[in-house]
mmCIF file of N, CA and C in Angstrom:
data_model
loop_
_atom_site.group_PDB
_atom_site.id
_atom_site.type_symbol
_atom_site.label_atom_id
_atom_site.label_comp_id
_atom_site.label_asym_id
_atom_site.label_seq_id
_atom_site.Cartn_x
_atom_site.Cartn_y
_atom_site.Cartn_z
ATOM 1 N N MET A 32 5.580 -55.365 -4.206
ATOM 2 C CA MET A 32 4.436 -54.729 -4.821
ATOM 3 C C MET A 32 3.521 -54.121 -3.755
ATOM 4 N N GLN A 33 3.278 -54.893 -2.676
ATOM 5 C CA GLN A 33 2.432 -54.416 -1.586
ATOM 6 C C GLN A 33 3.049 -53.183 -0.939
ATOM 7 N N ARG A 34 4.352 -53.191 -0.714
ATOM 8 C CA ARG A 34 5.058 -52.060 -0.093
ATOM 9 C C ARG A 34 4.925 -50.812 -0.975
ATOM 10 N N THR A 35 5.007 -50.962 -2.286
ATOM 11 C CA THR A 35 4.873 -49.840 -3.216
ATOM 12 C C THR A 35 3.488 -49.219 -3.105
ATOM 13 N N ARG A 36 2.444 -50.040 -3.027
ATOM 14 C CA ARG A 36 1.069 -49.530 -2.914
ATOM 15 C C ARG A 36 0.887 -48.753 -1.617
ATOM 16 N N ILE A 37 1.449 -49.244 -0.535
ATOM 17 C CA ILE A 37 1.327 -48.567 0.753
ATOM 18 C C ILE A 37 2.047 -47.223 0.702
ATOM 19 N N THR A 38 3.245 -47.183 0.115
ATOM 20 C CA THR A 38 4.002 -45.938 0.001
ATOM 21 C C THR A 38 3.237 -44.919 -0.830
ATOM 22 N N ILE A 39 2.689 -45.358 -1.953
ATOM 23 C CA ILE A 39 1.925 -44.450 -2.817
ATOM 24 C C ILE A 39 0.691 -43.939 -2.075
ATOM 25 N N ALA A 40 0.007 -44.804 -1.357
ATOM 26 C CA ALA A 40 -1.172 -44.395 -0.597
ATOM 27 C C ALA A 40 -0.801 -43.371 0.470
ATOM 28 N N LEU A 41 0.296 -43.581 1.172
ATOM 29 C CA LEU A 41 0.728 -42.640 2.200
ATOM 30 C C LEU A 41 1.116 -41.296 1.592
ATOM 31 N N LEU A 42 1.816 -41.306 0.466
ATOM 32 C CA LEU A 42 2.182 -40.049 -0.195
ATOM 33 C C LEU A 42 0.937 -39.293 -0.646
ATOM 34 N N GLY A 43 -0.038 -40.008 -1.195
ATOM 35 C CA GLY A 43 -1.281 -39.374 -1.620
ATOM 36 C C GLY A 43 -2.010 -38.742 -0.446
ATOM 37 N N ALA A 44 -2.054 -39.414 0.690
ATOM 38 C CA ALA A 44 -2.705 -38.877 1.887
ATOM 39 C C ALA A 44 -1.977 -37.632 2.384
ATOM 40 N N ALA A 45 -0.651 -37.654 2.323
ATOM 41 C CA ALA A 45 0.131 -36.499 2.765
ATOM 42 C C ALA A 45 -0.147 -35.291 1.881
ATOM 43 N N LEU A 46 -0.278 -35.501 0.589
ATOM 44 C CA LEU A 46 -0.567 -34.394 -0.317
ATOM 45 C C LEU A 46 -1.946 -33.806 -0.053
ATOM 46 N N VAL A 47 -2.907 -34.645 0.256
ATOM 47 C CA VAL A 47 -4.247 -34.161 0.538
ATOM 48 C C VAL A 47 -4.244 -33.301 1.799
ATOM 49 N N VAL A 48 -3.479 -33.687 2.801
ATOM 50 C CA VAL A 48 -3.415 -32.934 4.042
ATOM 51 C C VAL A 48 -2.673 -31.615 3.849
ATOM 52 N N VAL A 49 -1.573 -31.608 3.090
ATOM 53 C CA VAL A 49 -0.745 -30.423 2.912
ATOM 54 C C VAL A 49 -1.408 -29.406 1.987
ATOM 55 N N ALA A 50 -2.036 -29.833 0.916
ATOM 56 C CA ALA A 50 -2.571 -28.916 -0.083
ATOM 57 C C ALA A 50 -3.592 -27.930 0.474
ATOM 58 N N PRO A 51 -4.597 -28.350 1.261
ATOM 59 C CA PRO A 51 -5.543 -27.358 1.767
ATOM 60 C C PRO A 51 -4.899 -26.327 2.686
ATOM 61 N N ALA A 52 -3.937 -26.720 3.499
ATOM 62 C CA ALA A 52 -3.278 -25.768 4.392
ATOM 63 C C ALA A 52 -2.531 -24.710 3.596
ATOM 64 N N THR A 53 -1.871 -25.120 2.513
ATOM 65 C CA THR A 53 -1.142 -24.180 1.673
ATOM 66 C C THR A 53 -2.109 -23.212 0.988
ATOM 67 N N ALA A 54 -3.226 -23.695 0.495
ATOM 68 C CA ALA A 54 -4.202 -22.830 -0.169
ATOM 69 C C ALA A 54 -4.789 -21.827 0.827
ATOM 70 N N ALA A 55 -5.083 -22.251 2.038
ATOM 71 C CA ALA A 55 -5.643 -21.344 3.036
ATOM 72 C C ALA A 55 -4.644 -20.259 3.404
ATOM 73 N N THR A 56 -3.381 -20.611 3.491
ATOM 74 C CA THR A 56 -2.347 -19.639 3.828
ATOM 75 C C THR A 56 -2.226 -18.583 2.736
ATOM 76 N N ALA A 57 -2.320 -18.975 1.488
ATOM 77 C CA ALA A 57 -2.191 -18.024 0.382
ATOM 78 C C ALA A 57 -3.299 -16.976 0.430
ATOM 79 N N HIS A 58 -4.512 -17.363 0.839
ATOM 80 C CA HIS A 58 -5.620 -16.415 0.888
ATOM 81 C C HIS A 58 -5.516 -15.453 2.062
ATOM 82 N N SER A 59 -4.811 -15.840 3.122
ATOM 83 C CA SER A 59 -4.745 -14.982 4.296
ATOM 84 C C SER A 59 -3.607 -13.961 4.229
ATOM 85 N N VAL A 60 -2.766 -14.026 3.206
ATOM 86 C CA VAL A 60 -1.657 -13.086 3.073
ATOM 87 C C VAL A 60 -2.193 -11.766 2.525
ATOM 88 N N ALA A 61 -2.019 -10.689 3.281
ATOM 89 C CA ALA A 61 -2.495 -9.375 2.853
ATOM 90 C C ALA A 61 -1.532 -8.772 1.842
ATOM 91 N N LYS A 62 -2.087 -8.014 0.912
ATOM 92 C CA LYS A 62 -1.249 -7.361 -0.095
ATOM 93 C C LYS A 62 -0.698 -6.064 0.461
ATOM 94 N N THR A 63 0.555 -5.799 0.155
ATOM 95 C CA THR A 63 1.174 -4.533 0.517
ATOM 96 C C THR A 63 1.662 -3.868 -0.761
ATOM 97 N N THR A 64 1.263 -2.634 -0.957
ATOM 98 C CA THR A 64 1.658 -1.852 -2.125
ATOM 99 C C THR A 64 2.460 -0.658 -1.644
ATOM 100 N N THR A 65 3.546 -0.351 -2.333
ATOM 101 C CA THR A 65 4.342 0.827 -2.009
ATOM 102 C C THR A 65 4.118 1.878 -3.087
ATOM 103 N N ILE A 66 3.823 3.091 -2.651
ATOM 104 C CA ILE A 66 3.630 4.211 -3.581
ATOM 105 C C ILE A 66 4.590 5.320 -3.166
ATOM 106 N N THR A 67 5.369 5.797 -4.123
ATOM 107 C CA THR A 67 6.271 6.912 -3.887
ATOM 108 C C THR A 67 5.511 8.213 -4.158
ATOM 109 N N VAL A 68 5.610 9.150 -3.216
ATOM 110 C CA VAL A 68 4.930 10.436 -3.338
ATOM 111 C C VAL A 68 5.987 11.535 -3.359
ATOM 112 N N LYS A 69 6.031 12.286 -4.467
ATOM 113 C CA LYS A 69 6.954 13.421 -4.574
ATOM 114 C C LYS A 69 6.145 14.701 -4.374
ATOM 115 N N MET A 70 6.604 15.533 -3.420
ATOM 116 C CA MET A 70 5.933 16.801 -3.144
ATOM 117 C C MET A 70 6.798 17.948 -3.655
ATOM 118 N N THR A 71 6.175 18.874 -4.339
ATOM 119 C CA THR A 71 6.808 20.141 -4.702
ATOM 120 C C THR A 71 5.782 21.223 -4.361
ATOM 121 N N GLU A 72 6.088 22.455 -4.659
ATOM 122 C CA GLU A 72 5.135 23.506 -4.328
ATOM 123 C C GLU A 72 3.836 23.304 -5.103
ATOM 124 N N PHE A 73 2.795 23.053 -4.328
ATOM 125 C CA PHE A 73 1.421 22.956 -4.803
ATOM 126 C C PHE A 73 1.172 21.807 -5.768
ATOM 127 N N LYS A 74 1.962 20.718 -5.618
ATOM 128 C CA LYS A 74 1.757 19.562 -6.476
ATOM 129 C C LYS A 74 2.258 18.293 -5.806
ATOM 130 N N PHE A 75 1.472 17.214 -5.959
ATOM 131 C CA PHE A 75 1.892 15.872 -5.572
ATOM 132 C C PHE A 75 2.055 15.058 -6.847
ATOM 133 N N THR A 76 3.059 14.207 -6.893
ATOM 134 C CA THR A 76 3.209 13.253 -7.982
ATOM 135 C C THR A 76 3.334 11.875 -7.348
ATOM 136 N N LEU A 77 2.349 10.999 -7.618
ATOM 137 C CA LEU A 77 2.356 9.647 -7.081
ATOM 138 C C LEU A 77 2.861 8.675 -8.140
ATOM 139 N N SER A 78 3.621 7.677 -7.717
ATOM 140 C CA SER A 78 4.144 6.680 -8.650
ATOM 141 C C SER A 78 3.037 5.778 -9.191
ATOM 142 N N LYS A 79 1.923 5.672 -8.468
ATOM 143 C CA LYS A 79 0.775 4.867 -8.903
ATOM 144 C C LYS A 79 -0.497 5.628 -8.556
ATOM 145 N N ALA A 80 -1.472 5.616 -9.460
ATOM 146 C CA ALA A 80 -2.740 6.303 -9.225
ATOM 147 C C ALA A 80 -3.763 5.393 -8.569
ATOM 148 N N SER A 81 -3.446 4.085 -8.489
ATOM 149 C CA SER A 81 -4.376 3.142 -7.874
ATOM 150 C C SER A 81 -3.602 2.056 -7.140
ATOM 151 N N ALA A 82 -4.330 1.351 -6.263
ATOM 152 C CA ALA A 82 -3.739 0.264 -5.487
ATOM 153 C C ALA A 82 -4.827 -0.758 -5.179
ATOM 154 N N PRO A 83 -4.454 -2.016 -4.987
ATOM 155 C CA PRO A 83 -5.444 -3.000 -4.558
ATOM 156 C C PRO A 83 -5.757 -2.811 -3.076
ATOM 157 N N LYS A 84 -6.886 -3.367 -2.635
ATOM 158 C CA LYS A 84 -7.217 -3.322 -1.213
ATOM 159 C C LYS A 84 -6.076 -3.962 -0.428
ATOM 160 N N GLY A 85 -5.815 -3.445 0.753
ATOM 161 C CA GLY A 85 -4.741 -3.963 1.586
ATOM 162 C C GLY A 85 -3.945 -2.824 2.181
ATOM 163 N N THR A 86 -2.711 -3.100 2.511
ATOM 164 C CA THR A 86 -1.831 -2.110 3.124
ATOM 165 C C THR A 86 -1.101 -1.331 2.040
ATOM 166 N N VAL A 87 -1.075 -0.021 2.190
ATOM 167 C CA VAL A 87 -0.334 0.834 1.261
ATOM 168 C C VAL A 87 0.707 1.607 2.071
ATOM 169 N N VAL A 88 1.955 1.499 1.632
ATOM 170 C CA VAL A 88 3.051 2.245 2.252
ATOM 171 C C VAL A 88 3.369 3.415 1.324
ATOM 172 N N PHE A 89 3.188 4.637 1.840
ATOM 173 C CA PHE A 89 3.481 5.842 1.078
ATOM 174 C C PHE A 89 4.871 6.328 1.491
ATOM 175 N N LYS A 90 5.791 6.397 0.536
ATOM 176 C CA LYS A 90 7.127 6.935 0.788
ATOM 177 C C LYS A 90 7.123 8.358 0.233
ATOM 178 N N VAL A 91 7.056 9.320 1.141
ATOM 179 C CA VAL A 91 6.829 10.722 0.796
ATOM 180 C C VAL A 91 8.148 11.482 0.834
ATOM 181 N N ALA A 92 8.483 12.167 -0.262
ATOM 182 C CA ALA A 92 9.717 12.959 -0.345
ATOM 183 C C ALA A 92 9.374 14.384 -0.745
ATOM 184 N N ASN A 93 9.880 15.348 0.023
ATOM 185 C CA ASN A 93 9.636 16.758 -0.278
ATOM 186 C C ASN A 93 10.772 17.274 -1.156
ATOM 187 N N LYS A 94 10.458 17.512 -2.410
ATOM 188 C CA LYS A 94 11.428 18.029 -3.385
ATOM 189 C C LYS A 94 11.283 19.535 -3.578
ATOM 190 N N GLY A 95 10.400 20.148 -2.781
ATOM 191 C CA GLY A 95 10.148 21.584 -2.914
ATOM 192 C C GLY A 95 11.007 22.417 -1.982
ATOM 193 N N HIS A 96 10.565 23.656 -1.780
ATOM 194 C CA HIS A 96 11.313 24.620 -0.957
ATOM 195 C C HIS A 96 10.563 25.020 0.308
ATOM 196 N N VAL A 97 9.366 24.426 0.527
ATOM 197 C CA VAL A 97 8.521 24.749 1.671
ATOM 198 C C VAL A 97 8.097 23.434 2.328
ATOM 199 N N ALA A 98 7.909 23.429 3.643
ATOM 200 C CA ALA A 98 7.447 22.224 4.341
ATOM 201 C C ALA A 98 6.005 21.895 3.952
ATOM 202 N N HIS A 99 5.737 20.598 3.804
ATOM 203 C CA HIS A 99 4.411 20.095 3.452
ATOM 204 C C HIS A 99 4.140 18.861 4.295
ATOM 205 N N ASP A 100 2.867 18.413 4.284
ATOM 206 C CA ASP A 100 2.531 17.109 4.835
ATOM 207 C C ASP A 100 1.676 16.380 3.809
ATOM 208 N N PHE A 101 1.351 15.123 4.097
ATOM 209 C CA PHE A 101 0.566 14.296 3.192
ATOM 210 C C PHE A 101 -0.488 13.596 4.031
ATOM 211 N N LYS A 102 -1.774 13.826 3.707
ATOM 212 C CA LYS A 102 -2.874 13.236 4.466
ATOM 213 C C LYS A 102 -3.757 12.421 3.531
ATOM 214 N N ILE A 103 -4.100 11.196 3.994
ATOM 215 C CA ILE A 103 -5.026 10.340 3.253
ATOM 216 C C ILE A 103 -5.708 9.393 4.235
ATOM 217 N N ASN A 104 -6.997 9.166 4.028
ATOM 218 C CA ASN A 104 -7.758 8.181 4.794
ATOM 219 C C ASN A 104 -7.634 8.380 6.310
ATOM 220 N N GLY A 105 -7.621 9.638 6.757
ATOM 221 C CA GLY A 105 -7.581 9.944 8.178
ATOM 222 C C GLY A 105 -6.203 9.905 8.827
ATOM 223 N N LYS A 106 -5.165 9.632 8.043
ATOM 224 C CA LYS A 106 -3.796 9.597 8.581
ATOM 225 C C LYS A 106 -2.962 10.625 7.848
ATOM 226 N N LYS A 107 -1.952 11.165 8.541
ATOM 227 C CA LYS A 107 -1.073 12.110 7.860
ATOM 228 C C LYS A 107 0.344 12.023 8.405
ATOM 229 N N THR A 108 1.258 12.466 7.571
ATOM 230 C CA THR A 108 2.663 12.529 7.980
ATOM 231 C C THR A 108 2.858 13.770 8.846
ATOM 232 N N PRO A 109 3.936 13.822 9.597
ATOM 233 C CA PRO A 109 4.299 15.108 10.205
ATOM 234 C C PRO A 109 4.732 16.046 9.079
ATOM 235 N N MET A 110 4.962 17.291 9.393
ATOM 236 C CA MET A 110 5.464 18.221 8.379
ATOM 237 C C MET A 110 6.803 17.703 7.875
ATOM 238 N N VAL A 111 6.962 17.709 6.567
ATOM 239 C CA VAL A 111 8.186 17.216 5.942
ATOM 240 C C VAL A 111 8.954 18.420 5.398
ATOM 241 N N ALA A 112 10.122 18.664 5.951
ATOM 242 C CA ALA A 112 10.950 19.805 5.546
ATOM 243 C C ALA A 112 11.504 19.585 4.136
ATOM 244 N N PRO A 113 11.858 20.650 3.436
ATOM 245 C CA PRO A 113 12.451 20.519 2.107
ATOM 246 C C PRO A 113 13.680 19.594 2.152
ATOM 247 N N GLY A 114 13.733 18.683 1.187
ATOM 248 C CA GLY A 114 14.849 17.741 1.104
ATOM 249 C C GLY A 114 14.729 16.536 2.020
ATOM 250 N N LYS A 115 13.681 16.474 2.830
ATOM 251 C CA LYS A 115 13.489 15.372 3.778
ATOM 252 C C LYS A 115 12.383 14.443 3.278
ATOM 253 N N SER A 116 12.212 13.315 3.986
ATOM 254 C CA SER A 116 11.186 12.357 3.599
ATOM 255 C C SER A 116 10.515 11.765 4.830
ATOM 256 N N ALA A 117 9.396 11.096 4.611
ATOM 257 C CA ALA A 117 8.634 10.437 5.668
ATOM 258 C C ALA A 117 7.918 9.237 5.062
ATOM 259 N N THR A 118 7.499 8.328 5.916
ATOM 260 C CA THR A 118 6.748 7.154 5.481
ATOM 261 C C THR A 118 5.422 7.124 6.214
ATOM 262 N N LEU A 119 4.360 6.824 5.475
ATOM 263 C CA LEU A 119 3.020 6.719 6.037
ATOM 264 C C LEU A 119 2.427 5.392 5.585
ATOM 265 N N THR A 120 1.909 4.613 6.517
ATOM 266 C CA THR A 120 1.284 3.329 6.187
ATOM 267 C C THR A 120 -0.202 3.414 6.473
ATOM 268 N N GLY A 121 -0.993 3.018 5.484
ATOM 269 C CA GLY A 121 -2.448 3.028 5.643
ATOM 270 C C GLY A 121 -3.040 1.707 5.216
ATOM 271 N N LYS A 122 -4.167 1.354 5.844
ATOM 272 C CA LYS A 122 -4.885 0.129 5.483
ATOM 273 C C LYS A 122 -6.176 0.510 4.791
ATOM 274 N N PHE A 123 -6.383 -0.071 3.630
ATOM 275 C CA PHE A 123 -7.563 0.202 2.821
ATOM 276 C C PHE A 123 -8.329 -1.106 2.669
ATOM 277 N N THR A 124 -9.428 -1.255 3.407
ATOM 278 C CA THR A 124 -10.191 -2.500 3.406
ATOM 279 C C THR A 124 -11.352 -2.480 2.422
ATOM 280 N N LYS A 125 -11.677 -1.304 1.904
ATOM 281 C CA LYS A 125 -12.779 -1.174 0.950
ATOM 282 C C LYS A 125 -12.292 -0.499 -0.315
ATOM 283 N N ALA A 126 -12.892 -0.893 -1.426
ATOM 284 C CA ALA A 126 -12.594 -0.238 -2.694
ATOM 285 C C ALA A 126 -13.246 1.144 -2.693
ATOM 286 N N GLY A 127 -12.640 2.056 -3.429
ATOM 287 C CA GLY A 127 -13.213 3.388 -3.540
ATOM 288 C C GLY A 127 -12.173 4.415 -3.915
ATOM 289 N N LYS A 128 -12.569 5.667 -3.869
ATOM 290 C CA LYS A 128 -11.666 6.775 -4.181
ATOM 291 C C LYS A 128 -11.356 7.492 -2.873
ATOM 292 N N PHE A 129 -10.066 7.717 -2.618
ATOM 293 C CA PHE A 129 -9.611 8.329 -1.381
ATOM 294 C C PHE A 129 -8.837 9.599 -1.705
ATOM 295 N N VAL A 130 -9.306 10.720 -1.145
ATOM 296 C CA VAL A 130 -8.680 12.018 -1.393
ATOM 297 C C VAL A 130 -7.421 12.129 -0.544
ATOM 298 N N TYR A 131 -6.350 12.633 -1.154
ATOM 299 C CA TYR A 131 -5.135 12.971 -0.411
ATOM 300 C C TYR A 131 -4.889 14.459 -0.595
ATOM 301 N N LEU A 132 -4.222 15.070 0.408
ATOM 302 C CA LEU A 132 -3.975 16.504 0.332
ATOM 303 C C LEU A 132 -2.895 16.926 1.305
ATOM 304 N N CYS A 133 -2.429 18.158 1.122
ATOM 305 C CA CYS A 133 -1.519 18.814 2.062
ATOM 306 C C CYS A 133 -2.410 19.661 2.959
ATOM 307 N N THR A 134 -2.213 19.565 4.286
ATOM 308 C CA THR A 134 -3.086 20.296 5.216
ATOM 309 C C THR A 134 -2.580 21.689 5.572
ATOM 310 N N VAL A 135 -1.454 22.109 5.010
ATOM 311 C CA VAL A 135 -0.977 23.476 5.252
ATOM 312 C C VAL A 135 -2.025 24.418 4.652
ATOM 313 N N PRO A 136 -2.492 25.408 5.412
ATOM 314 C CA PRO A 136 -3.536 26.306 4.906
ATOM 315 C C PRO A 136 -3.203 26.877 3.525
ATOM 316 N N GLY A 137 -4.165 26.717 2.625
ATOM 317 C CA GLY A 137 -4.037 27.243 1.273
ATOM 318 C C GLY A 137 -3.373 26.301 0.277
ATOM 319 N N HIS A 138 -2.647 25.285 0.737
ATOM 320 C CA HIS A 138 -1.922 24.414 -0.198
ATOM 321 C C HIS A 138 -2.860 23.521 -1.010
ATOM 322 N N ALA A 139 -3.849 22.882 -0.370
ATOM 323 C CA ALA A 139 -4.790 22.039 -1.117
ATOM 324 C C ALA A 139 -5.570 22.879 -2.129
ATOM 325 N N ALA A 140 -5.989 24.073 -1.720
ATOM 326 C CA ALA A 140 -6.733 24.964 -2.625
ATOM 327 C C ALA A 140 -5.874 25.386 -3.815
ATOM 328 N N SER A 141 -4.560 25.384 -3.619
ATOM 329 C CA SER A 141 -3.644 25.763 -4.703
ATOM 330 C C SER A 141 -3.216 24.574 -5.571
ATOM 331 N N GLY A 142 -3.761 23.379 -5.292
ATOM 332 C CA GLY A 142 -3.482 22.236 -6.149
ATOM 333 C C GLY A 142 -2.844 21.032 -5.476
ATOM 334 N N MET A 143 -2.510 21.131 -4.197
ATOM 335 C CA MET A 143 -1.866 19.992 -3.516
ATOM 336 C C MET A 143 -2.929 19.027 -2.991
ATOM 337 N N LYS A 144 -3.585 18.366 -3.940
ATOM 338 C CA LYS A 144 -4.609 17.374 -3.604
ATOM 339 C C LYS A 144 -4.796 16.443 -4.800
ATOM 340 N N GLY A 145 -5.395 15.328 -4.538
ATOM 341 C CA GLY A 145 -5.665 14.371 -5.609
ATOM 342 C C GLY A 145 -6.488 13.214 -5.063
ATOM 343 N N THR A 146 -6.647 12.178 -5.899
ATOM 344 C CA THR A 146 -7.452 11.026 -5.516
ATOM 345 C C THR A 146 -6.704 9.738 -5.827
ATOM 346 N N LEU A 147 -6.667 8.838 -4.856
ATOM 347 C CA LEU A 147 -6.107 7.488 -5.031
ATOM 348 C C LEU A 147 -7.292 6.538 -5.164
ATOM 349 N N THR A 148 -7.264 5.694 -6.181
ATOM 350 C CA THR A 148 -8.314 4.706 -6.371
ATOM 351 C C THR A 148 -7.863 3.374 -5.793
ATOM 352 N N VAL A 149 -8.677 2.813 -4.923
ATOM 353 C CA VAL A 149 -8.403 1.498 -4.339
ATOM 354 C C VAL A 149 -9.396 0.523 -4.980
ATOM 355 N N LYS A 150 -8.846 -0.559 -5.543
ATOM 356 C CA LYS A 150 -9.675 -1.534 -6.272
ATOM 357 C C LYS A 150 -9.902 -2.783 -5.457
#
């Protein structure tokens, strides 16, 4: 009987020690969201219009006939040739609306722009 009480007490102590470490680890894991971006002439189509705060990986594919790039939050892809793709990773630490656009002269004015909402 005494041995059983000691074993139960030790198991309870172990759970108390392990549980806080596990909870702290869960809070420190950053969220990563992947958004697919399809580019055509004068249009972007994003797989998601919003993302949670954290890291966002943009998988950009040019389905058009002219080279384009994709710029958001101060970062941009190199020019993406027709039929090619690129990946852009950005960190969003604050909620808000972030404008994305193609920086080729005249493309944003012709419709290659939009807004991503970060929650």
